[in-house]
Amino acid sequence: MDRLVLLGSKGGPAVRSGGPWPSSSLLEIGGRTIVVDCGLGVTRALTDAGVSLNALDLIFVTHLHSDHVLELGPLIHTAWTAGLATPVTVFGPPGTGYYWQCFCQAMEFDIEIRIIDEGRPDIRDLITVEEFGEGAVLDERGLTVAALRVDHPPVTDCFALRFEQSGKSVVFSADTAFFPPLAEFAKAADILVHEAMLEEGVERLVARTGNGARLREHLLASHSFADEAGRIASDAGVTRLVLNHLIPADDPAIGEDDWIDAVRKTWSGDLTIARDGLVVGLGGQKAASGEETA
Ligand SMILES: [Zn+2]
Ligand SMILES: [Zn+2]
């Protein structure tokens, strides 16, 4: 069954007891197992979602902020020790190849010893890293992927991604300030997964953070408020909007109703507020458990 699973739903790299985890998503579409972003916790969340790690197929990284890439190497390495024997392609912005090369160097002792001692294939031969820019990224067995450079200063290589297979389409905004060209890029998609901040939550977050003024400046310049995500979804005419990469994500004073109130100013269609492990069915199929129906 085709499905989207929001593995990690918070924005930013810090984790707190009982709170949600950084960015990663699973897209199962047309028999492909696709991971989008590899924030901390992606490996555990994939196994919790019932995915066999040695079935990993395609990995996409939207940009090299740690809340999207920190666990890329550990995910692949763990899949390898779980029996991965088929090639995996990692698509990421410029710099992804360097990350992977350095990860393999850092883990060289373990990799070499497992090849010799356990007879495993060389992990460095199983993985291909394809660095991409804006435009067409992949066209393979009916799956097409396209990228759009979004507005996430000071990061310049940050890309929204559009996945299409058998008439179904899912778009990820990546991290971005309000960026009107995303509406055209996400045109008529079945699902738009868009990042979101909540204004009053940001003020509370800034107030309790040491480096508050700088943090506030960064957030406002490089992320979108929930109503801005709703504006993109409305202009694009998507079927369902998923608010994800939530900032703040672990403020006990902020609940799902606050997010819904904020986004309903600009979006009246199907809506999902992400939480870790939430399953969203694709193409009108029913998800097995935990499916959001709001
Ligand atoms: Zn992020
Ligand atoms: Zn970012």
mmCIF file with all atom_site columns, C-alpha atoms in Angstrom, residues 2-4 25-30 32-37 57-62 89 91-92 132 135 137-140 142-148 159-174 185-193 282:
data_model
loop_
_atom_site.group_PDB
_atom_site.id
_atom_site.type_symbol
_atom_site.label_atom_id
_atom_site.label_alt_id
_atom_site.label_comp_id
_atom_site.label_asym_id
_atom_site.label_entity_id
_atom_site.label_seq_id
_atom_site.pdbx_PDB_ins_code
_atom_site.Cartn_x
_atom_site.Cartn_y
_atom_site.Cartn_z
_atom_site.occupancy
_atom_site.B_iso_or_equiv
_atom_site.pdbx_formal_charge
_atom_site.auth_seq_id
_atom_site.auth_comp_id
_atom_site.auth_asym_id
_atom_site.auth_atom_id
_atom_site.pdbx_PDB_model_num
ATOM 1  C CA . ASP A 1 2   ? 1.310  3.413  -0.913  1.00 0.00 ? 2   ASP A CA 1
ATOM 2  C CA . ARG A 1 3   ? 1.823  5.576  2.132   1.00 0.00 ? 3   ARG A CA 1
ATOM 3  C CA . LEU A 1 4   ? 3.665  8.502  3.604   1.00 0.00 ? 4   LEU A CA 1
ATOM 4  C CA . SER A 1 25  ? 9.957  10.848 6.234   1.00 0.00 ? 25  SER A CA 1
ATOM 5  C CA . LEU A 1 26  ? 9.210  7.574  4.507   1.00 0.00 ? 26  LEU A CA 1
ATOM 6  C CA . LEU A 1 27  ? 7.465  7.468  1.162   1.00 0.00 ? 27  LEU A CA 1
ATOM 7  C CA . GLU A 1 28  ? 6.346  4.067  -0.095  1.00 0.00 ? 28  GLU A CA 1
ATOM 8  C CA . ILE A 1 29  ? 5.054  4.532  -3.615  1.00 0.00 ? 29  ILE A CA 1
ATOM 9  C CA . GLY A 1 30  ? 4.827  2.108  -6.527  1.00 0.00 ? 30  GLY A CA 1
ATOM 10 C CA . ARG A 1 32  ? 9.747  1.890  -3.953  1.00 0.00 ? 32  ARG A CA 1
ATOM 11 C CA . THR A 1 33  ? 11.036 2.547  -0.429  1.00 0.00 ? 33  THR A CA 1
ATOM 12 C CA . ILE A 1 34  ? 12.117 6.164  -0.310  1.00 0.00 ? 34  ILE A CA 1
ATOM 13 C CA . VAL A 1 35  ? 13.534 8.011  2.685   1.00 0.00 ? 35  VAL A CA 1
ATOM 14 C CA . VAL A 1 36  ? 13.371 11.799 2.586   1.00 0.00 ? 36  VAL A CA 1
ATOM 15 C CA . ASP A 1 37  ? 15.851 13.409 4.992   1.00 0.00 ? 37  ASP A CA 1
ATOM 16 C CA . ASP A 1 57  ? 16.218 1.763  -2.049  1.00 0.00 ? 57  ASP A CA 1
ATOM 17 C CA . LEU A 1 58  ? 16.411 5.534  -2.462  1.00 0.00 ? 58  LEU A CA 1
ATOM 18 C CA . ILE A 1 59  ? 17.429 8.217  0.009   1.00 0.00 ? 59  ILE A CA 1
ATOM 19 C CA . PHE A 1 60  ? 16.935 11.936 -0.595  1.00 0.00 ? 60  PHE A CA 1
ATOM 20 C CA . VAL A 1 61  ? 18.464 14.725 1.458   1.00 0.00 ? 61  VAL A CA 1
ATOM 21 C CA . THR A 1 62  ? 16.922 18.185 0.959   1.00 0.00 ? 62  THR A CA 1
ATOM 22 C CA . THR A 1 89  ? 21.355 5.619  -4.241  1.00 0.00 ? 89  THR A CA 1
ATOM 23 C CA . PHE A 1 91  ? 20.473 11.945 -3.718  1.00 0.00 ? 91  PHE A CA 1
ATOM 24 C CA . GLY A 1 92  ? 21.599 15.097 -1.995  1.00 0.00 ? 92  GLY A CA 1
ATOM 25 C CA . PHE A 1 132 ? 21.696 17.229 -7.672  1.00 0.00 ? 132 PHE A CA 1
ATOM 26 C CA . GLY A 1 135 ? 15.404 20.498 -12.168 1.00 0.00 ? 135 GLY A CA 1
ATOM 27 C CA . VAL A 1 137 ? 16.604 14.534 -10.528 1.00 0.00 ? 137 VAL A CA 1
ATOM 28 C CA . LEU A 1 138 ? 15.403 11.036 -11.395 1.00 0.00 ? 138 LEU A CA 1
ATOM 29 C CA . ASP A 1 139 ? 13.277 9.278  -14.021 1.00 0.00 ? 139 ASP A CA 1
ATOM 30 C CA . GLU A 1 140 ? 13.335 5.544  -13.409 1.00 0.00 ? 140 GLU A CA 1
ATOM 31 C CA . GLY A 1 142 ? 7.834  5.226  -13.732 1.00 0.00 ? 142 GLY A CA 1
ATOM 32 C CA . LEU A 1 143 ? 9.113  7.247  -10.777 1.00 0.00 ? 143 LEU A CA 1
ATOM 33 C CA . THR A 1 144 ? 10.055 10.836 -11.489 1.00 0.00 ? 144 THR A CA 1
ATOM 34 C CA . VAL A 1 145 ? 11.628 13.241 -9.028  1.00 0.00 ? 145 VAL A CA 1
ATOM 35 C CA . ALA A 1 146 ? 12.167 16.951 -9.543  1.00 0.00 ? 146 ALA A CA 1
ATOM 36 C CA . ALA A 1 147 ? 13.839 19.570 -7.352  1.00 0.00 ? 147 ALA A CA 1
ATOM 37 C CA . LEU A 1 148 ? 13.199 23.261 -6.792  1.00 0.00 ? 148 LEU A CA 1
ATOM 38 C CA . PHE A 1 159 ? 15.630 21.858 -2.443  1.00 0.00 ? 159 PHE A CA 1
ATOM 39 C CA . ALA A 1 160 ? 11.934 21.099 -2.411  1.00 0.00 ? 160 ALA A CA 1
ATOM 40 C CA . LEU A 1 161 ? 11.246 17.697 -3.974  1.00 0.00 ? 161 LEU A CA 1
ATOM 41 C CA . ARG A 1 162 ? 8.358  16.448 -6.069  1.00 0.00 ? 162 ARG A CA 1
ATOM 42 C CA . PHE A 1 163 ? 7.785  12.687 -6.387  1.00 0.00 ? 163 PHE A CA 1
ATOM 43 C CA . GLU A 1 164 ? 5.424  11.332 -9.041  1.00 0.00 ? 164 GLU A CA 1
ATOM 44 C CA . GLN A 1 165 ? 4.479  7.741  -9.702  1.00 0.00 ? 165 GLN A CA 1
ATOM 45 C CA . SER A 1 166 ? 1.415  6.281  -11.437 1.00 0.00 ? 166 SER A CA 1
ATOM 46 C CA . GLY A 1 167 ? -0.463 9.577  -11.328 1.00 0.00 ? 167 GLY A CA 1
ATOM 47 C CA . LYS A 1 168 ? 0.202  10.162 -7.640  1.00 0.00 ? 168 LYS A CA 1
ATOM 48 C CA . SER A 1 169 ? 2.319  13.062 -6.489  1.00 0.00 ? 169 SER A CA 1
ATOM 49 C CA . VAL A 1 170 ? 3.866  14.064 -3.186  1.00 0.00 ? 170 VAL A CA 1
ATOM 50 C CA . VAL A 1 171 ? 5.797  17.294 -2.673  1.00 0.00 ? 171 VAL A CA 1
ATOM 51 C CA . PHE A 1 172 ? 8.130  18.154 0.206   1.00 0.00 ? 172 PHE A CA 1
ATOM 52 C CA . SER A 1 173 ? 8.818  21.856 0.742   1.00 0.00 ? 173 SER A CA 1
ATOM 53 C CA . ALA A 1 174 ? 12.120 21.259 2.541   1.00 0.00 ? 174 ALA A CA 1
ATOM 54 C CA . PHE A 1 185 ? 6.041  23.373 -8.249  1.00 0.00 ? 185 PHE A CA 1
ATOM 55 C CA . ALA A 1 186 ? 3.405  21.686 -6.058  1.00 0.00 ? 186 ALA A CA 1
ATOM 56 C CA . LYS A 1 187 ? 0.565  22.230 -8.544  1.00 0.00 ? 187 LYS A CA 1
ATOM 57 C CA . ALA A 1 188 ? -2.310 19.767 -7.989  1.00 0.00 ? 188 ALA A CA 1
ATOM 58 C CA . ALA A 1 189 ? -0.189 17.423 -5.883  1.00 0.00 ? 189 ALA A CA 1
ATOM 59 C CA . ASP A 1 190 ? -1.989 14.798 -3.817  1.00 0.00 ? 190 ASP A CA 1
ATOM 60 C CA . ILE A 1 191 ? 0.042  15.745 -0.763  1.00 0.00 ? 191 ILE A CA 1
ATOM 61 C CA . LEU A 1 192 ? 2.133  18.799 0.057   1.00 0.00 ? 192 LEU A CA 1
ATOM 62 C CA . VAL A 1 193 ? 4.349  18.323 3.104   1.00 0.00 ? 193 VAL A CA 1
ATOM 63 C CA . LEU A 1 282 ? -1.969 7.875  -0.639  1.00 0.00 ? 282 LEU A CA 1
#
